[in-house]
Amino acid sequence: MKKYISLIAVLLIAASLQSYAQTSASTNVIGREYPKVNPDNSVTVKISAPEAESVSLDLGKQYPMVKGADGTWEVTSEPQAPGFHYYSLRIDGVRVADPNSQLFYGSGWMSSGIEIPELCVDYYLEKDLPHGEVRMQRYWSELTQAWRICYIYVPAEYEQNPDKRYPVLYIMHGAGEDETGWSTQGKLDNIMDNLIDEGSAVPMIVVMDRGVAVIPTDKPAGRFNLFDFTDFEKVFVGEIIPMVDSHYRTIADRDHRAIAGLSLGGFQSFSLAIHNKNLFSYVGGFSGCGIPGSSNDLYPASLNDDFKLIFISTGRMESPQMYATVTNFHDVLVGNGVKHVFYQSPGTGHEWLTWRRSLYRFAPMLFK
Amino acid sequence: MKKYISLIAVLLIAASLQSYAQTSASTNVIGREYPKVNPDNSVTVKISAPEAESVSLDLGKQYPMVKGADGTWEVTSEPQAPGFHYYSLRIDGVRVADPNSQLFYGSGWMSSGIEIPELCVDYYLEKDLPHGEVRMQRYWSELTQAWRICYIYVPAEYEQNPDKRYPVLYIMHGAGEDETGWSTQGKLDNIMDNLIDEGSAVPMIVVMDRGVAVIPTDKPAGRFNLFDFTDFEKVFVGEIIPMVDSHYRTIADRDHRAIAGLSLGGFQSFSLAIHNKNLFSYVGGFSGCGIPGSSNDLYPASLNDDFKLIFISTGRMESPQMYATVTNFHDVLVGNGVKHVFYQSPGTGHEWLTWRRSLYRFAPMLFK
């Protein structure tokens, strides 16, 4: 019997490796052969550019591409971590998106991106179970005098329960990203669908709005400061939360409201939560946490009474500076006696797999 | 009195021209100055490419760009029609998206696009009135063995009326586009919000799915034929309509179901409607209509009993071949005594403004 089980195991592994041979990336434009993901998770990129003098791939680091006789340039990168990576091409010195890739708003432009499949992991993949929706809601912001679009995840059961009200997680993107980040790069709807279906997370609404707001009359002279959240907090508290509470069946109190974000959005989440303890009882910061430039006194042990959960996380492979930001804040919380969950994602840097994993761990701890 | 009215008119025109001076396009990535739309609706495009040998703009026609001393290339196009236009750059022979533009799935890739404002027209702009939502619904297609995403517009009142059921318009994109086209390039949600709010259209659900489906076992050997809708019709009838009727509060009968589409989607709409008269009672084709390669006998006068509305449209500036496709079909319908509405959009070609205008005229005729 054992022999058969071993045989089946070998066949299963072989089958999964087979489906894992060099394949066109799932993030390609439909029908495009390249980029391809190789069995070792390296990436092969190709582009036809007979007249170009130099072409290179920027995938975390620069890879000069080599021109073939037919004018096609090609390079294979080093093995990549699984998950989602932004990349770009440089053609005769101009940084452009790869025409073969779907594009994703990140780094302040529409960037090429590639998804590297992760073996034996399916918590962020589509599965055959009830699916929620991501809804795009336009609304007018009186404070900023601008139309905004909010992306809102509602759980699969939402429409079947027209009288039921739900708790709300507000989740923030990073610098240079926007309200589309969590549902595309982050695969948030799959993660929530899967967690809710298996009973790990309670059904909840998740709000993804843009983490930028400039109030014209409040605008100080001089350069825009990314880490000054004054205007954004006014819009968030005065307009975004009321819009959500009026358009969706929310439970509109602090016990049923959480906020979390990645990188810049992590700093924003802590700022919003600590400045508005009447509004939030759960707070999370993924690869970014605490209020920028704040003193350690801002995090006294009394936070244990203020929040039901403080969650911070980082990728183990983040740059020393990024890593230190989170671990230093962890040390402050420990030193001050503030209870919190600290998750470190193995093998990943400042990237979406760190944040998918963080959400996967954070969401089940909410509203229970 | 008349004098004052003239003065006010002059001031209003001056004010609108003022706001119409050279401005960064609304379709730019946030914060990017170029492309700019000039007062005469020409477009100025700029890109820094000090090392490039040649750079050109493709905006319907090719515009070679001129290199400045600082390595920035620039060109101003001829005046453009208002509305949305795809465009691309060619850098040393490689066709790429403009890094300064938001990108739109069209022509089979993620393309740059530019919105040219239209004076005195606001039916497709956001207004201060109740807004519906566009919902992204993932679902599994057993026939094609693939996950699909359907975009679904629900009217603003949908959530306020949990017991009310709604008629459904299925609307198809063109070749090289996908399920995102109508809500981004087409501004469908704004058009529907505005029409419904003013009472011109009845509240309805609008379904935007991908007009491509390949059933593996049915796939004939050889090249994929864009105009063979056999597989797609099976998926549409067998999976898409049932998915919509089970997930949304639809009125699931032919009297409350319409189908329309643009270009390739117009041909698909006529195919689906004529092959499934039990399912649809309204059909529209914008810049594409009739069943490809069909004989005139397929459109007898009895269609007057089969359909409550047959609507076809074209841009007056379409290529002679495109224009002839629609006008020839119009002649067939006239010759056979089939009642229909034939709308011709002034000043526009095979482009999104033709299709926004067509929807704006088609939607108010439905379900009344």
XYZ file of C-alpha atoms in Angstrom, chain B residues 93-316:
224
model
C 10.919 51.269 -34.679
C 9.309 49.673 -31.619
C 5.629 50.391 -31.037
C 5.147 51.145 -27.340
C 2.598 52.781 -25.076
C 3.244 56.358 -23.991
C 4.497 56.114 -20.378
C 2.590 59.339 -19.610
C -0.816 57.923 -20.512
C -3.249 55.745 -18.674
C -3.661 52.580 -20.694
C -6.749 50.972 -22.162
C -7.218 47.481 -23.525
C -7.779 47.974 -27.257
C -6.266 46.810 -30.554
C -5.216 43.664 -28.713
C -2.856 45.291 -26.229
C -2.748 47.856 -23.448
C -2.829 51.006 -25.537
C -2.314 54.655 -24.732
C -5.464 56.695 -25.146
C -6.455 60.316 -25.080
C -9.787 61.951 -24.295
C -10.522 65.115 -26.283
C -13.158 67.148 -24.411
C -16.363 67.903 -26.294
C -17.788 71.397 -25.906
C -21.300 71.721 -24.504
C -21.806 67.964 -24.220
C -22.133 66.337 -20.833
C -24.189 63.174 -21.290
C -21.124 60.976 -20.680
C -19.573 63.039 -17.862
C -19.940 62.438 -14.121
C -22.713 64.602 -12.690
C -23.931 65.300 -9.189
C -26.687 62.699 -9.097
C -27.093 59.145 -7.811
C -24.504 56.804 -9.318
C -24.844 53.151 -10.126
C -21.957 50.752 -9.790
C -19.920 48.617 -12.130
C -19.405 45.259 -10.453
C -16.733 42.752 -11.340
C -18.067 39.221 -11.023
C -15.747 36.241 -11.408
C -17.286 32.988 -12.588
C -16.207 29.610 -13.837
C -16.997 28.642 -17.410
C -17.372 24.876 -17.611
C -17.605 24.942 -21.417
C -14.286 26.735 -21.902
C -12.707 25.418 -18.677
C -11.641 28.901 -17.687
C -12.359 31.648 -15.169
C -14.016 34.680 -16.666
C -14.774 38.132 -15.288
C -18.026 39.830 -16.125
C -18.510 43.594 -15.643
C -22.047 44.435 -14.613
C -23.596 47.883 -14.294
C -26.416 48.146 -11.779
C -28.444 51.360 -11.517
C -28.135 53.655 -8.487
C -31.483 52.530 -7.081
C -30.624 48.802 -7.198
C -29.629 48.438 -3.543
C -32.544 50.556 -2.330
C -35.033 48.144 -3.898
C -34.070 44.661 -2.741
C -37.298 43.176 -4.087
C -37.350 44.887 -7.465
C -36.225 43.064 -10.609
C -34.702 44.777 -13.648
C -34.466 44.356 -17.425
C -31.026 43.591 -18.831
C -29.008 45.021 -21.699
C -26.098 42.849 -22.818
C -23.516 45.032 -24.530
C -20.521 43.789 -26.514
C -17.093 45.337 -27.162
C -15.194 45.395 -30.442
C -12.338 43.268 -31.815
C -9.149 43.625 -29.788
C -11.056 45.018 -26.808
C -12.440 43.292 -23.735
C -14.981 43.510 -20.923
C -13.405 46.727 -19.615
C -14.004 48.726 -22.818
C -17.551 49.964 -22.312
C -17.041 51.164 -18.737
C -13.693 52.918 -19.355
C -13.436 54.077 -22.986
C -17.210 53.993 -23.382
C -18.101 55.779 -20.113
C -21.171 53.568 -20.042
C -21.857 54.029 -16.345
C -21.972 57.799 -16.685
C -24.236 57.564 -19.735
C -26.635 55.211 -17.968
C -26.576 57.181 -14.684
C -27.426 60.376 -16.556
C -30.145 58.847 -18.746
C -31.789 57.071 -15.830
C -31.642 60.086 -13.515
C -33.335 62.363 -16.029
C -35.982 59.725 -16.695
C -34.948 59.115 -20.295
C -34.044 55.470 -19.757
C -35.663 52.996 -17.389
C -33.396 51.626 -14.662
C -31.708 48.550 -16.100
C -28.795 46.201 -15.565
C -26.089 46.303 -18.252
C -23.836 43.285 -18.715
C -20.374 43.667 -20.243
C -18.623 40.349 -20.760
C -15.734 39.318 -22.971
C -16.850 38.546 -26.518
C -14.385 35.712 -26.925
C -14.785 32.079 -25.883
C -13.022 29.003 -27.200
C -14.433 25.604 -26.260
C -11.437 23.241 -26.247
C -13.181 20.127 -27.577
C -15.086 22.040 -30.220
C -12.028 23.818 -31.518
C -11.502 23.110 -35.210
C -7.979 22.563 -36.431
C -6.476 25.609 -38.065
C -6.565 29.328 -37.564
C -8.918 31.006 -35.118
C -11.703 32.726 -37.049
C -12.778 35.965 -35.383
C -16.096 35.896 -37.203
C -17.052 32.365 -36.211
C -19.271 32.912 -33.171
C -20.277 29.245 -32.688
C -18.401 28.703 -29.430
C -19.144 32.141 -28.087
C -22.879 31.746 -28.652
C -22.860 28.460 -26.723
C -21.106 30.121 -23.790
C -23.327 33.175 -23.970
C -26.594 31.256 -23.994
C -25.496 28.358 -21.815
C -23.414 30.144 -19.204
C -23.371 33.949 -19.292
C -27.135 34.548 -19.326
C -27.808 31.898 -16.627
C -24.989 33.340 -14.468
C -26.457 36.825 -14.719
C -30.017 35.631 -14.072
C -28.907 33.729 -10.983
C -26.658 36.431 -9.492
C -28.697 39.545 -10.235
C -32.325 40.543 -9.833
C -33.200 40.326 -13.520
C -36.521 39.938 -15.257
C -35.493 36.801 -17.067
C -37.589 36.835 -20.210
C -37.220 38.011 -23.811
C -39.322 41.117 -23.276
C -36.808 42.387 -20.760
C -33.593 41.374 -22.516
C -31.705 43.438 -25.097
C -28.391 42.919 -26.833
C -26.181 45.402 -28.633
C -22.544 45.810 -29.490
C -19.981 47.808 -31.391
C -18.111 46.681 -34.517
C -17.392 42.934 -34.048
C -19.794 43.079 -31.086
C -22.518 44.391 -33.387
C -22.191 41.338 -35.630
C -22.231 39.130 -32.531
C -25.339 40.858 -31.226
C -27.269 40.281 -34.448
C -26.110 36.662 -34.591
C -27.158 36.009 -31.019
C -30.473 37.806 -31.360
C -31.523 36.218 -34.651
C -30.418 32.728 -33.584
C -32.208 33.142 -30.237
C -35.413 35.053 -30.801
C -36.788 33.380 -27.698
C -34.187 35.246 -25.638
C -34.040 38.795 -27.004
C -36.596 41.328 -28.144
C -34.259 44.304 -28.762
C -31.088 44.271 -30.850
C -28.543 46.938 -31.735
C -25.401 47.083 -33.851
C -23.099 50.102 -33.695
C -20.615 50.250 -36.620
C -21.300 46.561 -37.240
C -24.593 44.757 -37.808
C -26.186 41.732 -39.391
C -24.712 38.255 -39.426
C -21.386 38.054 -41.305
C -21.757 36.467 -44.734
C -25.486 35.947 -44.380
C -27.971 36.142 -47.256
C -30.611 38.868 -47.406
C -33.347 36.262 -46.877
C -32.331 36.020 -43.246
C -33.978 39.391 -42.603
C -37.625 39.015 -43.708
C -40.409 41.424 -42.787
C -41.462 38.979 -40.083
C -38.592 40.394 -37.998
C -41.042 43.213 -37.317
C -42.967 40.739 -35.160
C -39.861 39.156 -33.670
C -38.204 42.307 -32.367
C -39.518 45.376 -30.613
C -36.500 47.321 -31.824
C -33.759 46.896 -34.398
C -31.180 49.670 -34.128
C -28.135 50.201 -36.329
C -25.653 53.044 -36.421
C -22.412 54.196 -38.001
C -20.043 57.143 -37.865
C -20.336 59.351 -40.912
